[in-house]
Amino acid sequence: MDPVETLLRDWDGESLILTYDPPSEAWIIIAIHSTVLGPAAGGTRMKHYANLEEAIVDAHRLAAGMTYKWAVAGVAMGGGKAVLAVKQGMGDGDRKELLNRYGALLQKLGGVFLTGPDLGTSVEDMDVIGQLARPYVFGKSPAAGGAGDPAPFTALGVYSAMEVTAEYLFGEATLEGRRVVIQGIGSVGRALAGMLCDARAEVLISDLDDEAIDRCSGDLGLTNITPAEVYGVKCDFFAPCAIGGVLNEDTIPRLDCLAVVGAANNQLAAAGDALSLLQRGILYAPDFVANCGGAMAITGMETMGWKREKAADLVRQSVRENLAKIYNNSGSQGITTHDAALALARERLNQPVD
Ligand code: PHE
């Protein structure tokens, strides 16, 4: 059978909207994983993929991650994700036109899918998409009536996750003196680095983009490490804050950390990798629990009128309570933290609140 057919047939989600955009030669993929708790909502990722199959796999997995993220965070939204699978080296003009056509599509869908920024898209991009699809786009700029960049809230949630992890491992929630390796110094990684520096942690950074590294190490005076070395550096916390799939059979044996706590979505390459981490004695903060801050804060501010302080408090509280529960359940039931987090999500999915 055709690999794409197999993918679509075997998926456990609800539906997939697939459109080819001839002018940009991009594929627009909207994966709706579950609408049990509410309308499907999730970021729009823009990225180049080797082929359509890879892009669909990413959309599928990211959409499922959103289902669990909303469920654990207690937000009445369903799981979905959009992937704009673009050609390499697309120009700014073409990019904007693609975003406009994507906005028109979201408008036509009339709320079947709600979106926000993700890897490869920005608040400015949300403003462009929002010109046509206004009610369906979160994270527009304040000037355009939105709550702005989710990244500082995502970083805040990851930071809280590190505190909970420190408390679980060392009996104290403080991060002072802890050594943290941040992989990926984009908007979330940078904000996290700033918070950790303020807490007097020792921060090491790594990125594929030398310019991003220069900017960040210049601003904060941080040590940088090459992408090739990033997995093997001895540290307390390894924080994946870029692409997914970085915890796999190749990297897990090389890790020299006590815990993995980061912002990237889909950090585990395969479900079995959670067990490999457990067997190596590395505590894993499930990604969809640690990284809920941006999505939770921005949608809360835009749909429920939360002020920034309230959003920050609720993010901290949600991450602390859920992660502590997951660590405890994992320990007492002898299951991986990933399975404990999935169990918590499924429990909430089975008892939707209205
Ligand atoms: N990129 C966010 C995430 O993965 C998605 C998001 C941001 C959704 C803002 C809604 C609002 O969690």
Short mmCIF file of C-alpha atoms and ligand atoms in Angstrom, two decimals:
data_model
loop_
_atom_site.label_atom_id
_atom_site.label_comp_id
_atom_site.label_asym_id
_atom_site.label_seq_id
_atom_site.Cartn_x
_atom_site.Cartn_y
_atom_site.Cartn_z
CA MET A 1 0.00 0.00 0.00
CA ASP A 2 1.10 3.56 -0.60
CA PRO A 3 2.92 4.83 2.53
CA VAL A 4 0.66 7.88 2.82
CA GLU A 5 -2.42 5.65 2.61
CA THR A 6 -1.01 3.45 5.36
CA LEU A 7 -0.34 6.50 7.52
CA LEU A 8 -3.84 7.88 7.12
CA ARG A 9 -5.47 4.52 7.68
CA ASP A 10 -3.52 3.67 10.82
CA TRP A 11 -3.82 7.02 12.59
CA ASP A 12 -5.79 7.13 15.83
CA GLY A 13 -6.94 10.74 15.25
CA GLU A 14 -10.16 12.12 13.80
CA SER A 15 -9.30 13.68 10.45
CA LEU A 16 -6.69 15.23 8.26
CA ILE A 17 -7.16 18.18 5.94
CA LEU A 18 -4.62 18.11 3.15
CA THR A 19 -4.19 20.83 0.54
CA TYR A 20 -1.52 21.49 -2.06
CA ASP A 21 -0.67 25.14 -2.65
CA PRO A 22 0.56 25.36 -6.27
CA PRO A 23 2.15 28.86 -6.18
CA SER A 24 4.46 28.03 -3.28
CA GLU A 25 4.60 24.27 -3.94
CA ALA A 26 3.84 23.81 -0.24
CA TRP A 27 1.61 21.22 1.37
CA ILE A 28 -0.84 22.53 3.94
CA ILE A 29 -1.64 19.79 6.44
CA ILE A 30 -4.14 20.22 9.27
CA ALA A 31 -4.34 17.23 11.58
CA ILE A 32 -7.32 17.04 13.93
CA HIS A 33 -6.55 14.45 16.56
CA SER A 34 -9.39 14.80 19.04
CA THR A 35 -12.32 17.13 19.62
CA VAL A 36 -13.52 15.38 22.77
CA LEU A 37 -12.69 18.35 25.02
CA GLY A 38 -13.40 21.17 22.54
CA PRO A 39 -12.51 22.54 19.11
CA ALA A 40 -9.13 21.40 17.78
CA ALA A 41 -6.43 23.96 18.51
CA GLY A 42 -2.69 23.91 18.03
CA GLY A 43 0.20 25.78 16.51
CA THR A 44 1.10 26.18 12.86
CA ARG A 45 4.53 24.81 12.11
CA MET A 46 6.40 25.90 8.99
CA LYS A 47 9.27 23.69 7.97
CA HIS A 48 10.89 21.89 5.08
CA TYR A 49 10.48 18.11 5.06
CA ALA A 50 12.15 15.49 2.90
CA ASN A 51 8.74 14.33 1.67
CA LEU A 52 4.99 14.52 2.29
CA GLU A 53 5.00 11.38 4.36
CA GLU A 54 7.41 12.88 6.91
CA ALA A 55 5.34 16.04 7.13
CA ILE A 56 2.14 14.07 7.80
CA VAL A 57 3.86 11.98 10.47
CA ASP A 58 4.96 15.20 12.17
CA ALA A 59 1.46 16.72 11.96
CA HIS A 60 -0.10 13.52 13.33
CA ARG A 61 2.24 13.31 16.29
CA LEU A 62 2.11 17.02 17.07
CA ALA A 63 -1.70 17.02 16.97
CA ALA A 64 -1.85 14.07 19.39
CA GLY A 65 0.57 15.94 21.65
CA MET A 66 -1.84 18.89 21.69
CA THR A 67 -4.74 16.62 22.73
CA TYR A 68 -2.75 15.45 25.76
CA LYS A 69 -1.40 18.94 26.46
CA TRP A 70 -4.86 20.53 26.68
CA ALA A 71 -6.25 17.58 28.65
CA VAL A 72 -3.52 17.64 31.30
CA ALA A 73 -3.64 21.44 31.54
CA GLY A 74 -7.43 21.29 31.98
CA VAL A 75 -8.17 23.55 28.99
CA ALA A 76 -11.39 22.86 27.07
CA MET A 77 -9.76 22.49 23.66
CA GLY A 78 -9.15 19.57 21.36
CA GLY A 79 -5.88 18.49 19.82
CA GLY A 80 -4.84 19.65 16.37
CA LYS A 81 -1.81 20.94 14.57
CA ALA A 82 -1.06 22.47 11.19
CA VAL A 83 2.09 21.87 9.21
CA LEU A 84 3.04 24.05 6.26
CA ALA A 85 5.55 21.84 4.52
CA VAL A 86 7.47 24.33 2.41
CA LYS A 87 10.23 24.21 -0.17
CA GLN A 88 13.69 25.05 1.03
CA GLY A 89 14.68 28.71 0.80
CA MET A 90 11.25 30.25 0.23
CA GLY A 91 11.40 34.05 -0.19
CA ASP A 92 9.61 36.47 2.14
CA GLY A 93 7.07 37.53 -0.50
CA ASP A 94 6.07 33.94 -1.32
CA ARG A 95 5.92 33.16 2.35
CA LYS A 96 3.48 35.97 3.03
CA GLU A 97 1.26 34.95 0.14
CA LEU A 98 1.21 31.38 1.37
CA LEU A 99 0.19 32.62 4.84
CA ASN A 100 -2.58 34.66 3.27
CA ARG A 101 -3.96 31.66 1.41
CA TYR A 102 -3.65 29.58 4.58
CA GLY A 103 -5.63 32.29 6.42
CA ALA A 104 -8.32 32.06 3.75
CA LEU A 105 -8.48 28.30 4.25
CA LEU A 106 -8.87 28.67 8.04
CA GLN A 107 -11.62 31.21 7.47
CA LYS A 108 -13.42 28.77 5.16
CA LEU A 109 -13.08 26.03 7.76
CA GLY A 110 -14.96 28.36 10.08
CA GLY A 111 -13.43 27.29 13.40
CA VAL A 112 -12.88 23.60 12.73
CA PHE A 113 -9.24 24.39 13.56
CA LEU A 114 -7.87 27.18 15.74
CA THR A 115 -4.20 28.04 15.60
CA GLY A 116 -1.25 29.94 17.08
CA PRO A 117 2.49 30.28 16.54
CA ASP A 118 4.86 27.31 16.57
CA LEU A 119 8.29 26.40 15.27
CA GLY A 120 8.93 28.39 12.10
CA THR A 121 6.07 30.87 12.58
CA SER A 122 5.85 34.08 14.61
CA VAL A 123 3.45 36.56 16.12
CA GLU A 124 3.80 38.65 12.93
CA ASP A 125 2.78 35.59 10.90
CA MET A 126 -0.31 35.23 13.09
CA ASP A 127 -1.20 38.83 12.23
CA VAL A 128 -1.02 37.93 8.53
CA ILE A 129 -3.10 34.76 8.92
CA GLY A 130 -5.49 36.64 11.20
CA GLN A 131 -6.33 39.21 8.54
CA LEU A 132 -8.76 36.72 7.05
CA ALA A 133 -9.16 34.19 9.83
CA ARG A 134 -9.30 36.59 12.75
CA PRO A 135 -11.45 34.65 15.27
CA TYR A 136 -9.49 31.47 14.68
CA VAL A 137 -5.98 32.73 15.34
CA PHE A 138 -4.33 33.04 18.76
CA GLY A 139 -1.07 34.82 19.50
CA LYS A 140 -1.54 37.83 17.24
CA SER A 141 0.36 40.94 18.27
CA PRO A 142 -1.22 43.23 20.88
CA ALA A 143 -1.53 45.87 18.13
CA ALA A 144 -3.70 43.43 16.18
CA GLY A 145 -5.75 42.61 19.27
CA GLY A 146 -3.90 39.44 20.33
CA ALA A 147 -2.03 38.41 23.47
CA GLY A 148 1.32 38.32 21.69
CA ASP A 149 4.22 35.92 21.95
CA PRO A 150 3.61 32.63 23.81
CA ALA A 151 7.36 31.97 24.21
CA PRO A 152 7.90 33.66 27.61
CA PHE A 153 5.02 31.63 29.07
CA THR A 154 6.29 28.40 27.58
CA ALA A 155 9.69 29.19 29.12
CA LEU A 156 8.03 29.93 32.47
CA GLY A 157 6.31 26.54 32.43
CA VAL A 158 9.56 24.74 31.61
CA TYR A 159 11.30 26.68 34.35
CA SER A 160 8.59 25.58 36.83
CA ALA A 161 9.03 22.02 35.58
CA MET A 162 12.74 22.27 36.40
CA GLU A 163 11.92 23.46 39.91
CA VAL A 164 9.56 20.53 40.48
CA THR A 165 12.18 18.17 39.10
CA ALA A 166 14.86 19.65 41.37
CA GLU A 167 12.56 19.23 44.33
CA TYR A 168 11.87 15.60 43.41
CA LEU A 169 15.54 14.78 42.86
CA PHE A 170 17.29 16.91 45.46
CA GLY A 171 14.56 17.80 47.95
CA GLU A 172 14.79 21.51 47.13
CA ALA A 173 13.08 23.49 44.37
CA THR A 174 15.96 25.90 43.90
CA LEU A 175 17.92 25.96 40.64
CA GLU A 176 20.87 27.95 41.90
CA GLY A 177 24.14 26.26 40.97
CA ARG A 178 22.41 23.63 38.80
CA ARG A 179 23.98 22.98 35.43
CA VAL A 180 21.54 23.19 32.50
CA VAL A 181 22.25 22.47 28.84
CA ILE A 182 19.75 24.16 26.51
CA GLN A 183 19.49 22.71 23.02
CA GLY A 184 18.04 25.36 20.71
CA ILE A 185 18.14 29.00 21.55
CA GLY A 186 15.10 30.24 19.67
CA SER A 187 12.38 32.30 21.33
CA VAL A 188 11.68 29.78 24.11
CA GLY A 189 15.27 28.64 24.69
CA ARG A 190 16.43 32.24 25.00
CA ALA A 191 13.72 33.19 27.49
CA LEU A 192 14.49 30.08 29.53
CA ALA A 193 18.22 30.89 29.53
CA GLY A 194 17.43 34.36 30.89
CA MET A 195 15.30 32.99 33.73
CA LEU A 196 17.92 30.41 34.65
CA CYS A 197 20.67 33.04 34.69
CA ASP A 198 18.55 35.16 37.02
CA ALA A 199 18.23 32.13 39.30
CA ARG A 200 22.03 31.73 39.18
CA ALA A 201 22.03 28.39 37.46
CA GLU A 202 24.97 27.50 35.22
CA VAL A 203 23.67 27.62 31.65
CA LEU A 204 25.25 26.12 28.55
CA ILE A 205 23.68 26.64 25.14
CA SER A 206 23.80 24.99 21.77
CA ASP A 207 22.18 25.82 18.42
CA LEU A 208 22.64 24.95 14.76
CA ASP A 209 22.48 28.65 13.98
CA ASP A 210 25.77 30.37 14.89
CA GLU A 211 24.20 33.81 14.79
CA ALA A 212 21.59 32.86 17.40
CA ILE A 213 24.40 31.56 19.59
CA ASP A 214 26.44 34.74 19.20
CA ARG A 215 23.47 36.91 20.09
CA CYS A 216 22.58 34.87 23.16
CA SER A 217 26.08 34.28 24.49
CA GLY A 218 26.83 37.96 23.93
CA ASP A 219 23.70 39.09 25.80
CA LEU A 220 23.95 36.67 28.68
CA GLY A 221 27.63 35.69 28.63
CA LEU A 222 26.94 31.97 28.33
CA THR A 223 29.18 29.07 27.38
CA ASN A 224 28.29 27.45 24.10
CA ILE A 225 28.74 23.91 22.94
CA THR A 226 28.63 22.48 19.45
CA PRO A 227 25.51 20.61 18.33
CA ALA A 228 27.60 17.46 18.01
CA GLU A 229 28.62 17.57 21.67
CA VAL A 230 25.30 18.65 23.15
CA TYR A 231 24.08 15.21 24.26
CA GLY A 232 27.23 14.16 26.09
CA VAL A 233 27.81 17.19 28.32
CA LYS A 234 27.60 16.39 32.02
CA CYS A 235 24.77 18.39 33.58
CA ASP A 236 21.82 18.27 35.93
CA PHE A 237 19.19 19.12 33.32
CA PHE A 238 19.20 18.63 29.58
CA ALA A 239 16.62 20.96 28.01
CA PRO A 240 15.60 20.19 24.41
CA CYS A 241 14.04 23.42 23.12
CA ALA A 242 14.12 22.93 19.36
CA ILE A 243 13.03 20.05 17.16
CA GLY A 244 11.43 16.76 18.25
CA GLY A 245 12.75 13.22 18.20
CA VAL A 246 16.00 14.15 19.97
CA LEU A 247 15.58 11.43 22.61
CA ASN A 248 16.29 8.27 20.65
CA GLU A 249 18.31 5.07 20.66
CA ASP A 250 21.36 6.93 19.43
CA THR A 251 21.29 9.87 21.88
CA ILE A 252 19.92 8.32 25.10
CA PRO A 253 23.04 6.19 25.75
CA ARG A 254 25.15 9.34 25.39
CA LEU A 255 23.21 11.54 27.82
CA ASP A 256 25.08 12.49 30.99
CA CYS A 257 22.27 14.30 32.79
CA LEU A 258 20.03 13.56 35.76
CA ALA A 259 16.84 14.78 34.08
CA VAL A 260 15.43 15.92 30.74
CA VAL A 261 13.18 18.96 31.06
CA GLY A 262 12.60 20.98 27.90
CA ALA A 263 10.16 22.83 25.70
CA ALA A 264 10.34 20.93 22.40
CA ASN A 265 7.27 18.99 21.31
CA ASN A 266 7.58 15.24 20.72
CA GLN A 267 10.99 14.83 22.30
CA LEU A 268 10.76 11.03 22.31
CA ALA A 269 11.48 9.51 18.91
CA ALA A 270 9.46 6.42 19.85
CA ALA A 271 7.32 5.43 22.83
CA GLY A 272 9.97 2.89 23.94
CA ASP A 273 12.49 5.67 24.44
CA ALA A 274 10.75 6.67 27.67
CA LEU A 275 11.67 3.24 29.06
CA SER A 276 15.29 3.60 27.94
CA LEU A 277 15.49 6.87 29.88
CA LEU A 278 13.97 5.24 32.96
CA GLN A 279 16.42 2.35 32.70
CA ARG A 280 19.31 4.80 32.55
CA GLY A 281 18.01 6.51 35.68
CA ILE A 282 17.21 9.75 33.85
CA LEU A 283 14.04 11.50 34.99
CA TYR A 284 11.99 12.70 32.01
CA ALA A 285 9.51 15.57 32.33
CA PRO A 286 6.92 14.65 29.66
CA ASP A 287 7.06 17.34 26.98
CA PHE A 288 3.34 17.98 26.71
CA VAL A 289 3.19 18.64 30.45
CA ALA A 290 6.30 20.83 30.75
CA ASN A 291 5.63 22.90 27.63
CA CYS A 292 1.94 23.78 28.06
CA GLY A 293 2.65 27.34 29.23
CA GLY A 294 2.45 29.23 25.94
CA ALA A 295 -0.66 27.57 24.65
CA MET A 296 -2.39 27.73 28.02
CA ALA A 297 -1.55 31.38 28.76
CA ILE A 298 -2.30 32.78 25.31
CA THR A 299 -5.64 31.01 24.91
CA GLY A 300 -6.58 31.87 28.51
CA MET A 301 -5.79 35.55 28.01
CA GLU A 302 -7.63 35.68 24.69
CA THR A 303 -10.73 33.62 25.53
CA MET A 304 -11.11 34.09 29.27
CA GLY A 305 -9.75 37.56 29.82
CA TRP A 306 -6.86 36.49 32.08
CA LYS A 307 -4.33 39.22 32.84
CA ARG A 308 -0.68 38.34 32.26
CA GLU A 309 -0.01 37.81 35.99
CA LYS A 310 -2.96 35.49 36.31
CA ALA A 311 -1.86 33.54 33.23
CA ALA A 312 1.66 33.20 34.69
CA ASP A 313 0.30 32.01 38.05
CA LEU A 314 -1.96 29.43 36.43
CA VAL A 315 0.84 28.12 34.21
CA ARG A 316 3.15 27.71 37.21
CA GLN A 317 0.43 26.02 39.22
CA SER A 318 -0.62 23.67 36.43
CA VAL A 319 2.92 22.52 35.68
CA ARG A 320 3.80 22.09 39.35
CA GLU A 321 0.73 20.09 40.29
CA ASN A 322 0.61 17.90 37.22
CA LEU A 323 4.30 17.12 37.08
CA ALA A 324 4.53 16.32 40.79
CA LYS A 325 1.57 13.95 40.39
CA ILE A 326 3.16 12.32 37.34
CA TYR A 327 6.51 11.79 39.07
CA ASN A 328 4.79 10.29 42.09
CA ASN A 329 2.56 8.00 40.01
CA SER A 330 5.51 6.91 37.91
CA GLY A 331 7.50 6.06 41.05
CA SER A 332 4.70 4.30 42.89
CA GLN A 333 3.37 2.35 39.88
CA GLY A 334 6.74 1.52 38.35
CA ILE A 335 5.78 3.04 34.99
CA THR A 336 7.54 5.64 32.86
CA THR A 337 6.73 9.29 33.42
CA HIS A 338 5.50 9.39 29.82
CA ASP A 339 2.97 6.62 30.54
CA ALA A 340 1.96 8.30 33.80
CA ALA A 341 1.33 11.55 31.89
CA LEU A 342 -0.68 9.75 29.19
CA ALA A 343 -2.76 8.07 31.89
CA LEU A 344 -3.53 11.45 33.44
CA ALA A 345 -4.50 12.88 30.03
CA ARG A 346 -6.72 9.89 29.24
CA GLU A 347 -8.42 10.13 32.60
CA ARG A 348 -9.39 13.73 31.78
CA LEU A 349 -10.40 12.86 28.23
CA ASN A 350 -12.79 10.29 29.61
CA GLN A 351 -14.47 12.79 31.86
CA PRO A 352 -14.96 15.92 29.75
CA VAL A 353 -16.14 18.91 31.71
CA ASP A 354 -18.59 21.31 30.09
N1 PHE B 1 3.14 26.17 19.78
C1 PHE B 1 2.19 25.98 20.81
C2 PHE B 1 2.37 24.61 21.44
O1 PHE B 1 2.94 23.72 20.86
C3 PHE B 1 0.83 26.10 20.23
C4 PHE B 1 -0.02 27.28 20.59
C5 PHE B 1 0.48 28.51 20.92
C6 PHE B 1 -1.36 27.10 20.57
C7 PHE B 1 -0.36 29.55 21.26
C8 PHE B 1 -2.22 28.13 20.90
C9 PHE B 1 -1.70 29.36 21.25
O2 PHE B 1 1.96 24.39 22.54
#
